Tab-separated table of C-alpha atoms and ligand atoms in Angstrom:
chain	number	residue	atom	x	y	z
A	47	UNK	CA	20.963	14.921	-10.416
A	48	UNK	CA	18.029	12.739	-9.362
A	49	UNK	CA	18.113	9.133	-10.505
A	50	UNK	CA	15.475	6.620	-11.569
A	51	UNK	CA	15.680	2.975	-12.559
A	52	UNK	CA	14.622	1.996	-16.056
A	53	UNK	CA	14.964	-1.690	-16.901
A	54	UNK	CA	17.643	-2.361	-14.359
A	55	UNK	CA	19.765	0.706	-15.100
A	56	UNK	CA	20.159	3.817	-13.006
A	57	UNK	CA	19.599	6.852	-15.229
A	58	UNK	CA	18.814	10.560	-14.942
A	59	UNK	CA	15.191	10.846	-13.726
A	60	UNK	CA	14.383	13.357	-16.485
A	61	UNK	CA	15.431	10.821	-19.116
A	62	UNK	CA	13.290	7.955	-17.814
A	63	UNK	CA	10.649	7.562	-20.559
A	64	UNK	CA	8.344	4.716	-21.544
A	65	UNK	CA	7.000	3.795	-24.979
A	66	UNK	CA	3.371	4.717	-25.784
A	67	UNK	CA	2.736	1.024	-26.469
A	68	UNK	CA	3.969	-0.034	-23.057
A	69	UNK	CA	1.202	-2.351	-21.819
A	70	UNK	CA	1.227	-0.657	-18.430
A	71	UNK	CA	0.395	2.635	-20.105
A	72	UNK	CA	-2.281	1.175	-22.399
A	73	UNK	CA	-3.898	-1.511	-20.229
A	74	UNK	CA	-2.607	-1.025	-16.703
A	75	UNK	CA	-1.021	-4.420	-17.378
A	76	UNK	CA	1.439	-4.527	-14.512
A	77	UNK	CA	1.952	-4.394	-10.764
A	78	UNK	CA	3.637	-2.027	-8.306
A	79	UNK	CA	4.961	-1.482	-4.806
A	80	UNK	CA	5.403	1.516	-2.533
A	81	UNK	CA	8.160	1.139	0.058
A	82	UNK	CA	8.769	3.518	2.969
A	83	UNK	CA	12.213	4.973	3.614
A	84	UNK	CA	13.196	6.231	7.055
A	85	UNK	CA	16.698	7.479	7.810
A	86	UNK	CA	17.747	6.403	4.303
A	87	UNK	CA	16.714	2.784	5.013
A	88	UNK	CA	13.865	0.859	3.410
A	89	UNK	CA	11.342	-0.522	5.919
A	90	UNK	CA	10.082	-4.117	5.408
A	91	UNK	CA	11.919	-4.299	2.075
A	92	UNK	CA	11.858	-8.100	1.994
A	93	UNK	CA	8.099	-8.266	2.496
A	94	UNK	CA	7.524	-5.681	-0.262
A	95	UNK	CA	9.773	-7.477	-2.740
A	96	UNK	CA	8.165	-10.837	-1.931
A	97	UNK	CA	4.741	-9.325	-2.616
A	98	UNK	CA	6.049	-7.704	-5.811
A	99	UNK	CA	7.222	-11.083	-7.115
A	100	UNK	CA	3.957	-12.717	-6.048
A	101	UNK	CA	1.824	-10.030	-7.740
A	102	UNK	CA	3.933	-10.329	-10.915
A	103	UNK	CA	3.676	-14.113	-10.993
A	104	UNK	CA	-0.073	-14.000	-10.442
A	105	UNK	CA	-0.494	-12.116	-13.736
A	106	UNK	CA	2.085	-14.204	-15.588
A	107	UNK	CA	4.982	-11.725	-15.567
A	108	UNK	CA	8.339	-13.324	-14.861
A	109	UNK	CA	10.702	-10.741	-13.436
A	110	UNK	CA	14.093	-10.756	-15.118
A	111	UNK	CA	15.745	-9.977	-11.727
A	112	UNK	CA	16.120	-11.893	-8.486
A	113	UNK	CA	14.890	-10.443	-5.198
A	114	UNK	CA	18.547	-9.839	-4.240
A	115	UNK	CA	19.174	-7.910	-7.466
A	116	UNK	CA	16.029	-5.840	-6.970
A	117	UNK	CA	16.991	-5.089	-3.404
A	118	UNK	CA	20.512	-3.988	-4.427
A	119	UNK	CA	19.115	-1.810	-7.223
A	120	UNK	CA	16.698	-0.054	-4.894
A	121	UNK	CA	19.356	0.460	-2.229
A	122	UNK	CA	21.601	2.075	-4.798
A	123	UNK	CA	18.726	4.288	-5.966
A	124	UNK	CA	17.932	5.456	-2.418
A	125	UNK	CA	21.632	6.069	-1.736
A	126	UNK	CA	22.318	7.985	-4.954
A	127	UNK	CA	19.214	10.139	-4.442
A	128	UNK	CA	20.272	10.761	-0.831
A	129	UNK	CA	16.718	10.043	0.254
A	130	UNK	CA	16.278	10.404	4.010
A	131	UNK	CA	12.497	10.198	4.570
A	132	UNK	CA	10.220	9.250	1.695
A	133	UNK	CA	9.149	6.446	-0.550
A	134	UNK	CA	10.407	4.225	-3.319
A	135	UNK	CA	7.826	3.608	-6.042
A	136	UNK	CA	8.500	0.621	-8.289
A	137	UNK	CA	6.453	-1.026	-10.995
A	138	UNK	CA	6.779	-3.673	-13.634
A	139	UNK	CA	4.639	-3.949	-16.761
A	140	UNK	CA	4.373	-6.784	-19.273
A	141	UNK	CA	6.466	-4.650	-21.603
A	142	UNK	CA	6.127	-2.979	-24.983
A	143	UNK	CA	4.149	-4.754	-27.741
A	144	UNK	CA	1.631	-3.929	-30.508
A	145	UNK	CA	-1.728	-3.303	-28.854
A	146	UNK	CA	-3.698	-6.517	-28.368
A	147	UNK	CA	-5.539	-7.544	-25.207
A	148	UNK	CA	-4.077	-11.036	-24.974
A	149	UNK	CA	-0.435	-11.451	-23.957
A	150	UNK	CA	2.103	-10.668	-26.710
A	151	UNK	CA	2.708	-13.699	-28.918
A	152	UNK	CA	6.394	-12.916	-29.066
A	153	UNK	CA	8.334	-12.917	-25.810
A	154	UNK	CA	8.776	-9.321	-24.544
A	155	UNK	CA	10.965	-8.100	-21.712
A	156	UNK	CA	8.941	-6.793	-18.748
A	157	UNK	CA	9.545	-3.075	-18.182
A	158	UNK	CA	10.763	-2.257	-14.682
A	159	UNK	CA	10.815	1.299	-13.382
A	160	UNK	CA	11.520	2.788	-9.960
A	161	UNK	CA	12.024	6.240	-8.515
A	162	UNK	CA	12.105	7.913	-5.127
A	163	UNK	CA	10.087	10.716	-3.617
A	164	UNK	CA	10.635	12.706	-0.455
A	165	UNK	CA	7.665	12.342	1.854
A	166	UNK	CA	7.610	13.312	5.517
A	167	UNK	CA	5.797	11.182	8.075
A	168	UNK	CA	2.174	12.395	8.355
A	169	UNK	CA	2.726	13.737	11.891
A	170	UNK	CA	-0.442	15.824	12.118
A	171	UNK	CA	-2.776	13.050	10.930
A	172	UNK	CA	-1.040	10.459	13.106
A	173	UNK	CA	-1.677	12.647	16.144
A	174	UNK	CA	-5.164	13.978	15.454
A	175	UNK	CA	-6.662	11.261	13.270
A	176	UNK	CA	-8.496	11.608	9.966
A	177	UNK	CA	-12.021	11.702	8.580
A	178	UNK	CA	-13.362	9.126	6.126
A	179	UNK	CA	-16.349	8.533	3.887
A	180	UNK	CA	-18.123	5.280	3.070
A	181	UNK	CA	-18.583	4.100	-0.496
A	182	UNK	CA	-19.449	0.879	-2.312
A	183	UNK	CA	-16.427	-1.216	-3.313
A	184	UNK	CA	-16.720	-1.390	-7.122
A	185	UNK	CA	-13.282	-2.968	-7.717
A	186	UNK	CA	-12.574	-6.348	-9.282
A	187	UNK	CA	-12.304	-9.683	-7.464
A	188	UNK	CA	-8.482	-9.917	-7.343
A	189	UNK	CA	-7.716	-7.050	-4.971
A	190	UNK	CA	-4.935	-9.250	-3.517
A	191	UNK	CA	-2.877	-8.395	-6.628
A	192	UNK	CA	-1.205	-4.974	-6.343
A	193	UNK	CA	-2.328	-4.118	-9.860
A	194	UNK	CA	-1.710	-0.858	-11.704
A	195	UNK	CA	-5.437	-0.794	-12.496
A	196	UNK	CA	-6.539	1.605	-9.785
A	197	UNK	CA	-9.663	3.259	-11.222
A	198	UNK	CA	-11.983	1.869	-8.542
A	199	UNK	CA	-9.652	3.206	-5.863
A	200	UNK	CA	-9.082	6.523	-7.617
A	201	UNK	CA	-12.818	7.225	-7.955
A	202	UNK	CA	-13.372	6.353	-4.299
A	203	UNK	CA	-10.452	8.501	-3.104
A	204	UNK	CA	-11.713	11.423	-5.203
A	205	UNK	CA	-15.136	11.195	-3.540
A	206	UNK	CA	-13.349	11.366	-0.178
A	207	UNK	CA	-11.224	14.324	-1.275
A	208	UNK	CA	-14.306	16.226	-2.456
A	209	UNK	CA	-15.785	15.824	1.031
A	210	UNK	CA	-12.555	17.005	2.674
A	211	UNK	CA	-11.810	13.479	3.899
A	212	UNK	CA	-8.541	11.534	3.946
A	213	UNK	CA	-9.850	8.134	2.920
A	214	UNK	CA	-12.830	6.239	1.518
A	215	UNK	CA	-13.784	3.083	3.403
A	216	UNK	CA	-15.064	0.519	0.900
A	217	UNK	CA	-17.852	-1.991	1.461
A	218	UNK	CA	-19.403	-4.763	-0.612
A	219	UNK	CA	-23.033	-4.595	0.460
A	220	UNK	CA	-22.955	-4.780	4.271
A	221	UNK	CA	-19.356	-6.040	4.451
A	222	UNK	CA	-16.451	-3.648	4.940
A	223	UNK	CA	-13.416	-4.621	2.852
A	224	UNK	CA	-10.637	-2.014	3.118
A	225	UNK	CA	-9.797	1.591	2.312
A	226	UNK	CA	-9.116	2.824	-1.224
A	227	UNK	CA	-5.375	2.609	-0.481
A	228	UNK	CA	-5.299	1.367	3.119
A	229	UNK	CA	-6.394	-1.514	5.331
A	230	UNK	CA	-9.127	-0.800	7.870
A	231	UNK	CA	-9.318	-1.974	11.490
A	232	UNK	CA	-11.982	-1.597	14.157
A	233	UNK	CA	-11.578	-2.068	17.901
A	234	UNK	CA	-14.472	-3.446	19.950
A	235	UNK	CA	-14.160	-4.305	23.658
A	236	UNK	CA	-10.372	-4.506	23.377
A	237	UNK	CA	-10.404	-6.792	20.318
A	238	UNK	CA	-8.788	-5.645	17.062
A	239	UNK	CA	-10.879	-6.717	14.059
A	240	UNK	CA	-9.796	-6.522	10.414
A	241	UNK	CA	-10.808	-8.184	7.147
A	242	UNK	CA	-9.073	-11.488	6.444
A	243	UNK	CA	-6.400	-11.355	3.722
A	244	UNK	CA	-8.276	-12.952	0.837
A	245	UNK	CA	-9.012	-11.923	-2.773
A	246	UNK	CA	-11.159	-8.956	-1.685
A	247	UNK	CA	-8.352	-6.917	-0.112
A	248	UNK	CA	-4.668	-6.215	-0.471
A	249	UNK	CA	-2.605	-8.110	2.107
A	250	UNK	CA	-1.011	-4.963	3.505
A	251	UNK	CA	2.564	-5.150	4.747
A	252	UNK	CA	1.678	-2.588	7.418
A	253	UNK	CA	-1.383	-4.663	8.348
A	254	UNK	CA	0.844	-7.696	8.834
A	255	UNK	CA	3.235	-5.740	11.075
A	256	UNK	CA	0.235	-4.558	13.140
A	257	UNK	CA	-0.976	-8.157	13.492
A	258	UNK	CA	2.520	-9.276	14.521
A	259	UNK	CA	2.807	-6.624	17.230
A	260	UNK	CA	-0.676	-7.538	18.459
A	261	UNK	CA	0.377	-11.187	18.736
A	262	UNK	CA	3.623	-10.280	20.505
A	263	UNK	CA	1.771	-8.109	23.020
A	264	UNK	CA	-1.218	-10.380	23.688
A	265	UNK	CA	-3.654	-7.980	22.069
A	266	UNK	CA	-6.584	-10.083	20.821
A	267	UNK	CA	-7.209	-10.040	17.063
A	268	UNK	CA	-10.010	-11.340	14.887
A	269	UNK	CA	-9.204	-11.466	11.173
A	270	UNK	CA	-12.670	-11.721	9.684
A	271	UNK	CA	-15.253	-9.853	7.676
A	272	UNK	CA	-17.030	-7.159	9.699
A	273	UNK	CA	-20.142	-5.217	8.769
A	274	UNK	CA	-21.093	-1.578	8.381
A	275	UNK	CA	-23.105	-1.923	11.621
A	276	UNK	CA	-20.007	-3.138	13.474
A	277	UNK	CA	-18.025	-0.268	12.006
A	278	UNK	CA	-20.657	2.213	13.203
A	279	UNK	CA	-20.610	0.671	16.695
A	280	UNK	CA	-16.799	0.414	16.993
A	281	UNK	CA	-14.955	1.883	19.994
A	282	UNK	CA	-12.010	2.826	17.772
A	283	UNK	CA	-11.257	2.726	14.054
A	284	UNK	CA	-7.877	3.047	12.396
A	285	UNK	CA	-6.191	2.455	9.053
A	286	UNK	CA	-2.812	1.126	8.065
A	287	UNK	CA	-0.604	1.681	5.041
A	288	UNK	CA	2.994	2.174	4.025
A	289	UNK	CA	2.651	5.945	3.787
A	290	UNK	CA	-0.039	6.384	6.469
A	291	UNK	CA	1.465	3.977	9.071
A	292	UNK	CA	-1.110	3.383	11.857
A	293	UNK	CA	-3.520	6.280	11.557
A	294	UNK	CA	-6.549	6.925	13.783
A	295	UNK	CA	-9.914	7.434	12.082
A	296	UNK	CA	-12.077	9.868	14.019
A	297	UNK	CA	-15.050	10.129	11.668
A	298	UNK	CA	-16.820	7.721	9.293
A	299	UNK	CA	-19.408	9.034	6.855
A	300	UNK	CA	-20.057	12.191	8.879
A	301	UNK	CA	-20.450	10.270	12.166
A	302	UNK	CA	-17.890	10.513	14.970
A	303	UNK	CA	-16.021	7.386	16.051
A	304	UNK	CA	-16.452	7.140	19.845
A	305	UNK	CA	-16.019	10.655	21.165
A	306	UNK	CA	-14.185	11.806	18.051
A	307	UNK	CA	-10.585	11.553	19.227
A	308	UNK	CA	-7.940	8.836	18.643
A	309	UNK	CA	-8.538	5.835	20.902
A	310	UNK	CA	-6.129	4.337	23.477
A	311	UNK	CA	-5.506	1.020	21.736
A	312	UNK	CA	-4.830	2.811	18.444
A	313	UNK	CA	-2.276	5.024	20.209
A	314	UNK	CA	-0.632	1.973	21.754
A	315	UNK	CA	-0.416	0.261	18.377
A	316	UNK	CA	1.085	3.428	16.899
A	317	UNK	CA	3.832	3.295	19.544
A	318	UNK	CA	4.464	-0.399	18.950
A	319	UNK	CA	4.569	0.173	15.193
A	320	UNK	CA	7.042	3.027	15.606
A	321	UNK	CA	9.259	0.682	17.626
A	322	UNK	CA	9.226	-1.769	14.700
A	323	UNK	CA	10.325	0.993	12.317
A	324	UNK	CA	13.102	1.983	14.709
A	325	UNK	CA	14.342	-1.614	14.998
A	326	UNK	CA	14.925	-1.699	11.245
A	327	UNK	CA	15.695	1.902	10.356
A	328	UNK	CA	17.055	3.548	13.495
A	329	UNK	CA	15.523	6.150	15.754
A	330	UNK	CA	12.933	8.521	14.322
B	293	LIG	N1	-1.366	1.460	-1.002
B	293	LIG	N2	-5.067	-1.654	0.491
B	293	LIG	C1	-4.885	-1.057	-0.696
B	293	LIG	C2	-5.984	-1.119	-1.699
B	293	LIG	C3	-3.668	-0.389	-0.976
B	293	LIG	O1	-3.478	0.201	-2.168
B	293	LIG	C4	-2.671	-0.335	0.029
B	293	LIG	C5	-1.349	0.344	-0.213
B	293	LIG	C6	-2.917	-0.969	1.259
B	293	LIG	C7	-1.908	-0.978	2.362
B	293	LIG	O2	-0.828	-1.834	2.047
B	293	LIG	P1	0.632	-1.598	2.626
B	293	LIG	O3	0.517	-1.579	4.112
B	293	LIG	O4	1.401	-2.747	2.140
B	293	LIG	O5	1.099	-0.262	2.078
B	293	LIG	C8	-4.121	-1.629	1.451
B	293	LIG	C9	-0.120	2.040	-1.437
B	293	LIG	C10	0.687	2.635	-0.349
B	293	LIG	C11	-0.368	3.001	-2.588
B	293	LIG	O6	-1.138	2.637	-3.455
B	293	LIG	O7	0.208	4.074	-2.624
């Protein structure tokens, strides 16, 4: 049997159902996290749960569980499902209430769900790099909240998929923000440049690990807005995300990055990132 969590209880995955008036289902009124599992262990679990609580609080949802309780629940889920390599998906919505845009007048219990999925590491893409498209960032102005409302990202990712590309790099006018589900980095003259973690992007957990390994290894970093022109002139480009790790980008909008193969600093950061995974989860 495969298990899922529904409101704090481990149940049969096939019996995990939500009400049609769940506000997550009707309004996307909730937040989520995706956590990587290697060797049956969750990577950067604390950082993900901290962000989950922060996202929830920023939309006025008070979680009925402590971080310790959430962590124990997820560990039990991963263990029971015997997940070796994959992800945990978890979300909380404001709960079930008669449809009305404003928050329910009567106190409702937030609905927490979580399940696991087997997902191998993307070995091929990590080695060879991926192609991307460019598209205008049409999302809202609170991209720092890991909201269930993902239409802007979905439409961008679909455009990429239709062009046979892995990711859509988003830009607001001339400024590059992030990918549809990833953070974007460029390398110029040995300096790693990535958008500052403000309201226009998600503060990626993987991004933060990359910045930490840069700091620990004296690799210069500039966290600032960069432009489409800088992206086009970059020596290397890569993305980061929980599922994608540190992934080289070899093409942007039909134009090769450098000579079209993963760059040396990207490869080095991949190695350093892998070491971080191994410190927490054991050898890969
Ligand atoms: N996406 N930016 C956006 C818009 C994202 O949705 C994500 C994550 C990231 C990378 O964040 P992290 O390193 O914490 O995974 C950046 C997840 C994986 C998803 O939606 O599936």
